Amino acid sequence: MAMGRIHTDLALETKEKFEEDNVEIRGVEIQEDYDEKKDIRTTVVKIKTENGARAMGRSQGVYITLEAPNMSVPDEDYHREISKEISRHVKALLPDKKDLSVLVVGLGNREVTPDALGPEVVANLRITRHIINEYGIQGMGEEHAHSVSGLAPGVMAQTGMETMEIIRGVMEETRPDVIIAIDALAARSIRRLNRTIQITDTGINPGSGVGNHRTGLNRETLGTKVIGIGVPTVVDGATIVHDAMAHLLDTLEEAEKKEFLEEMIAPSLHSMFVTPKDVDETIKRLAYTISEGLNMTFTQRKA
């Protein structure tokens, strides 16, 4: 098993793999910040050139990663701080327009808990498009309010349609200025499960983390800006075996360790993805945290 085969949707983890191999990535700028009071670590990876994009295997753009170790804990004050951080970063990525038309797309399968993050976020959103269309912003009682519509398109096995087809159909009718796509991701590190949020201005690739590649949702495919927000909810089964055995094999040279693990880890493990046992409660909590961050972003109350 080559290490490149281990699935991850996080740009941060791709960056870390290069650091492990002592490889410098030209065209990639990295900024790190740790807020000790909030216990939130923020890493911003900016892929600025085609060379950097090829090396990272990702599109040019900005990838913001929030790591919050206590995000899986039911602490309302802590989660509110995370919501505020989400709002701050999303606002910085929105088009520069006073009152936007926003389409929030919750990707994933509501019937499969680790994949239900997107639909759950949409379910908690403050949807405003119908109110603004009928009464104007004054009807919202807000100083500024973006027009927000929500969509949970399901998966192809449920609808018989590509997610892209559904979104394009909705776009023709609603003409959004920006799309925000929410999806569950796959991580390379167990410690990042349900404790990490990635925000990017490059869109999102549904199913890519688990090897189920669908058409990417981005400016190139949809003709409008797409902001992607994701949380890693599953980890590759091979990752668990690799990390456990690598710890036991620390006495071996790195080359010997890699050779041993390549021979020992069965290829079938790459089709197995694992999630924590408390995923039901965690997804509900994370969905609410993200939706609250978006609600903060879209409305500004009168003083």
Coordinates of C-alpha atoms in Angstrom, one line a residue:
M1 CA 0.0 0.0 0.0
A2 CA 1.5 3.3 -1.1
M3 CA 0.8 6.1 1.4
G4 CA -0.6 8.2 -1.4
R5 CA -3.5 5.7 -1.6
I6 CA -4.8 6.7 1.9
H7 CA -7.8 8.9 1.4
T8 CA -8.0 12.4 2.7
D9 CA -10.0 15.5 1.7
L10 CA -8.0 17.9 3.9
A11 CA -5.4 20.1 2.2
L12 CA -3.8 20.4 5.6
E13 CA -3.0 16.7 5.7
T14 CA -1.6 16.8 2.2
K15 CA 0.7 19.6 3.3
E16 CA 1.7 17.5 6.3
K17 CA 2.7 14.6 4.1
F18 CA 5.1 16.8 2.2
E19 CA 6.6 18.0 5.4
E20 CA 7.1 14.4 6.6
D21 CA 9.0 13.7 3.4
N22 CA 11.0 17.0 3.8
V23 CA 9.7 18.2 0.4
E24 CA 9.2 21.9 -0.1
I25 CA 6.1 22.9 -2.2
R26 CA 6.7 25.9 -4.4
G27 CA 3.7 28.0 -5.1
V28 CA 2.0 27.1 -1.8
E29 CA 1.8 29.6 1.1
I30 CA 1.0 28.4 4.6
Q31 CA -0.1 30.5 7.6
E32 CA -0.8 29.0 11.0
D33 CA -2.4 30.6 14.1
Y34 CA -3.4 29.1 17.5
D35 CA -5.9 30.9 19.7
E36 CA -5.0 29.5 23.2
K37 CA -8.0 31.1 24.9
K38 CA -10.5 29.5 22.4
D39 CA -8.3 26.4 21.9
I40 CA -8.8 26.7 18.1
R41 CA -5.9 26.2 15.7
T42 CA -6.3 27.8 12.2
T43 CA -4.2 26.8 9.2
V44 CA -4.6 28.6 5.9
V45 CA -3.1 26.9 2.9
K46 CA -3.0 29.1 -0.2
I47 CA -2.2 27.3 -3.5
K48 CA -1.1 30.2 -5.7
T49 CA 0.4 28.5 -8.8
E50 CA -0.2 25.7 -11.2
N51 CA 2.9 24.0 -10.0
G52 CA 1.6 24.1 -6.4
A53 CA -1.8 22.8 -7.5
R54 CA -0.1 19.9 -9.3
A55 CA 2.1 19.1 -6.3
M56 CA -0.9 19.2 -3.9
G57 CA -3.3 17.5 -6.2
R58 CA -5.8 20.2 -5.6
S59 CA -7.2 23.3 -7.3
Q60 CA -5.6 26.7 -6.9
G61 CA -7.3 28.7 -4.1
V62 CA -7.6 29.1 -0.3
Y63 CA -8.0 26.2 2.1
I64 CA -8.8 27.2 5.7
T65 CA -8.7 24.5 8.4
L66 CA -10.1 25.0 11.9
E67 CA -8.9 22.4 14.4
A68 CA -10.9 22.3 17.6
P69 CA -10.1 19.3 19.9
N70 CA -13.3 19.8 22.0
M71 CA -15.6 20.2 19.0
S72 CA -17.1 16.7 19.7
V73 CA -18.0 17.8 23.3
P74 CA -21.5 19.2 24.0
D75 CA -20.3 22.6 25.2
E76 CA -22.6 25.3 23.8
D77 CA -20.2 28.2 24.6
Y78 CA -17.3 26.5 22.9
H79 CA -19.4 25.7 19.8
R80 CA -20.6 29.2 19.6
E81 CA -17.0 30.4 19.3
I82 CA -16.5 27.9 16.5
S83 CA -19.6 29.2 14.8
K84 CA -18.2 32.7 15.0
E85 CA -14.9 31.6 13.4
I86 CA -16.8 29.9 10.6
S87 CA -18.8 33.0 10.0
R88 CA -15.6 35.2 10.0
H89 CA -13.9 33.0 7.4
V90 CA -17.0 32.5 5.2
K91 CA -17.7 36.3 5.1
A92 CA -14.1 36.9 3.9
L93 CA -14.7 34.5 0.9
L94 CA -18.1 35.8 -0.1
P95 CA -18.4 38.0 -3.2
D96 CA -18.2 41.7 -2.5
K97 CA -21.9 42.6 -2.8
K98 CA -24.2 44.1 -0.2
D99 CA -27.2 41.7 -0.4
L100 CA -26.4 38.4 -2.0
S101 CA -28.5 35.5 -3.3
V102 CA -27.0 32.4 -1.7
L103 CA -27.8 28.8 -2.4
V104 CA -26.7 26.4 0.3
V105 CA -26.4 22.8 -0.9
G106 CA -26.3 20.0 1.7
L107 CA -24.5 17.1 0.0
G108 CA -24.8 13.5 1.2
N109 CA -27.2 10.8 2.2
R110 CA -29.5 11.7 5.1
E111 CA -30.1 7.9 5.7
V112 CA -26.4 7.2 6.3
T113 CA -25.4 9.1 9.5
P114 CA -21.7 9.9 8.8
D115 CA -22.8 11.2 5.4
A116 CA -25.8 13.2 6.7
L117 CA -23.9 16.4 7.7
G118 CA -24.9 18.4 4.6
P119 CA -28.6 17.7 4.8
E120 CA -28.6 18.3 8.6
V121 CA -27.0 21.7 8.1
V122 CA -29.6 22.7 5.5
A123 CA -32.4 21.6 7.9
N124 CA -31.0 24.0 10.6
L125 CA -30.6 27.0 8.3
R126 CA -32.6 30.2 8.5
I127 CA -34.1 30.1 5.0
T128 CA -35.0 33.6 3.8
R129 CA -35.4 33.8 0.0
H130 CA -39.2 33.3 0.1
I131 CA -39.7 36.0 2.7
I132 CA -37.4 38.5 1.0
N133 CA -39.1 37.8 -2.4
E134 CA -42.5 38.5 -0.8
Y135 CA -41.8 41.4 1.6
G136 CA -38.3 42.6 0.9
I137 CA -35.4 42.8 3.4
Q138 CA -37.7 45.0 5.7
G139 CA -39.8 41.9 6.2
M140 CA -36.8 40.2 7.8
G141 CA -36.4 42.9 10.5
E142 CA -32.7 43.1 9.6
E143 CA -30.4 45.8 8.5
H144 CA -28.9 43.5 5.8
A145 CA -30.0 40.0 4.9
H146 CA -28.8 37.8 2.1
S147 CA -31.4 35.9 0.3
V148 CA -30.8 32.3 1.4
S149 CA -32.3 29.2 -0.3
G150 CA -31.4 25.6 0.7
L151 CA -31.1 22.3 -1.2
A152 CA -30.4 18.7 -0.1
P153 CA -30.2 16.9 -3.4
G154 CA -29.6 13.4 -2.0
V155 CA -27.4 10.9 -3.8
M156 CA -27.7 9.2 -7.2
A157 CA -29.0 5.9 -5.7
Q158 CA -32.0 7.9 -4.3
T159 CA -32.7 10.2 -7.2
G160 CA -31.2 8.6 -10.3
M161 CA -29.7 12.0 -11.1
E162 CA -26.2 13.5 -10.7
T163 CA -26.0 16.1 -8.0
M164 CA -24.7 18.5 -10.6
E165 CA -27.8 18.0 -12.7
I166 CA -30.1 18.9 -9.8
I167 CA -28.0 22.0 -8.8
R168 CA -27.9 23.3 -12.4
G169 CA -31.7 23.0 -12.6
V170 CA -32.2 25.0 -9.4
M171 CA -29.6 27.6 -10.5
E172 CA -31.5 28.3 -13.7
E173 CA -34.5 29.3 -11.6
T174 CA -32.9 31.0 -8.6
R175 CA -29.7 32.6 -10.2
P176 CA -27.6 32.6 -7.0
D177 CA -24.5 34.9 -6.6
V178 CA -22.7 32.2 -4.7
I179 CA -23.2 28.5 -3.7
I180 CA -22.1 27.1 -0.4
A181 CA -21.7 23.4 -0.5
I182 CA -21.6 21.3 2.8
D183 CA -20.2 17.8 2.8
A184 CA -18.8 15.1 5.0
L185 CA -15.1 14.4 4.3
A186 CA -12.6 11.7 4.9
A187 CA -9.5 12.3 7.0
R188 CA -6.0 10.8 7.1
S189 CA -5.8 11.2 10.9
I190 CA -8.1 9.7 13.5
R191 CA -7.6 12.7 15.8
R192 CA -9.2 15.0 13.2
L193 CA -12.5 13.1 13.0
N194 CA -15.4 15.4 13.9
R195 CA -12.9 17.9 15.3
T196 CA -11.9 19.7 12.1
I197 CA -13.6 22.0 9.7
Q198 CA -12.3 22.8 6.2
I199 CA -13.5 25.9 4.4
T200 CA -12.3 26.6 0.8
D201 CA -13.1 28.9 -2.1
T202 CA -12.4 26.1 -4.6
G203 CA -15.7 24.3 -4.3
I204 CA -16.1 20.6 -3.3
N205 CA -15.7 17.2 -4.9
P206 CA -18.6 14.9 -3.6
G207 CA -17.4 11.5 -2.6
S208 CA -13.8 12.1 -3.4
G209 CA -12.6 11.1 0.1
V210 CA -14.1 7.7 -0.1
G211 CA -13.0 7.0 -3.7
N212 CA -16.5 7.7 -5.1
H213 CA -15.7 10.5 -7.6
R214 CA -18.5 12.6 -8.9
T215 CA -18.4 15.8 -10.9
G216 CA -16.8 18.6 -8.9
L217 CA -18.9 21.5 -7.8
N218 CA -16.8 24.7 -8.6
R219 CA -16.8 27.8 -10.6
E220 CA -15.7 26.0 -13.7
T221 CA -18.6 23.5 -13.7
L222 CA -21.3 25.7 -12.3
G223 CA -20.3 29.2 -13.6
T224 CA -20.5 30.8 -10.2
K225 CA -18.4 30.9 -7.1
V226 CA -18.6 27.8 -4.8
I227 CA -17.5 27.8 -1.2
G228 CA -17.0 24.4 0.2
I229 CA -17.4 23.5 3.9
G230 CA -16.6 20.0 5.2
V231 CA -16.0 18.0 8.3
P232 CA -14.1 14.7 8.3
T233 CA -16.5 12.1 9.7
V234 CA -14.8 8.9 8.4
V235 CA -11.2 7.6 8.2
D236 CA -9.8 5.0 5.8
G237 CA -9.6 1.6 7.5
A238 CA -6.0 1.2 6.2
T239 CA -5.1 4.3 8.0
I240 CA -6.0 2.8 11.4
V241 CA -4.0 -0.3 10.7
H242 CA -1.0 1.7 9.3
D243 CA -0.9 4.0 12.3
A244 CA -1.2 1.2 14.8
M245 CA 1.5 -1.0 13.2
A246 CA 3.8 2.0 12.5
H247 CA 3.8 2.7 16.2
L248 CA 4.8 -0.8 17.0
L249 CA 7.5 -0.8 14.3
D250 CA 9.2 2.4 15.4
T251 CA 12.5 0.6 15.8
L252 CA 12.8 -0.1 12.1
E253 CA 14.3 2.2 9.5
E254 CA 11.7 4.3 7.6
A255 CA 12.3 2.4 4.3
E256 CA 11.9 -1.0 6.0
K257 CA 8.8 0.1 7.8
K258 CA 7.1 1.3 4.6
E259 CA 8.0 -2.0 2.8
F260 CA 6.6 -4.1 5.6
L261 CA 3.4 -2.1 5.8
E262 CA 2.9 -2.3 2.0
E263 CA 3.1 -6.1 2.2
M264 CA 0.9 -6.5 5.3
I265 CA -2.0 -4.2 4.7
A266 CA -4.7 -5.8 2.5
P267 CA -5.9 -3.8 -0.4
S268 CA -9.5 -4.5 0.7
L269 CA -9.0 -2.2 3.7
H270 CA -9.0 0.8 1.3
S271 CA -12.7 0.2 0.7
M272 CA -13.5 0.2 4.4
F273 CA -14.2 3.5 6.2
V274 CA -14.6 3.8 9.9
T275 CA -16.5 6.4 12.0
P276 CA -16.8 7.0 15.8
K277 CA -19.6 5.2 17.7
D278 CA -21.2 8.5 18.9
V279 CA -21.5 9.8 15.3
D280 CA -25.3 10.2 15.6
E281 CA -25.1 12.9 18.3
T282 CA -21.9 14.4 16.9
I283 CA -23.3 15.0 13.4
K284 CA -26.4 16.7 14.9
R285 CA -24.1 18.9 17.0
L286 CA -21.7 19.8 14.2
A287 CA -24.5 20.5 11.8
Y288 CA -26.0 23.0 14.2
T289 CA -22.6 24.6 14.8
I290 CA -22.1 25.1 11.1
S291 CA -25.6 26.2 10.4
E292 CA -25.3 28.8 13.2
G293 CA -22.1 30.1 11.7
L294 CA -23.9 30.5 8.3
N295 CA -26.9 32.1 10.0
M296 CA -24.5 34.7 11.6
T297 CA -23.0 35.2 8.1
F298 CA -26.2 35.9 6.3
T299 CA -28.0 38.3 8.6
Q300 CA -27.1 41.4 10.5
R301 CA -29.6 42.6 13.1
K302 CA -30.5 46.3 13.5
A303 CA -28.9 48.1 16.4

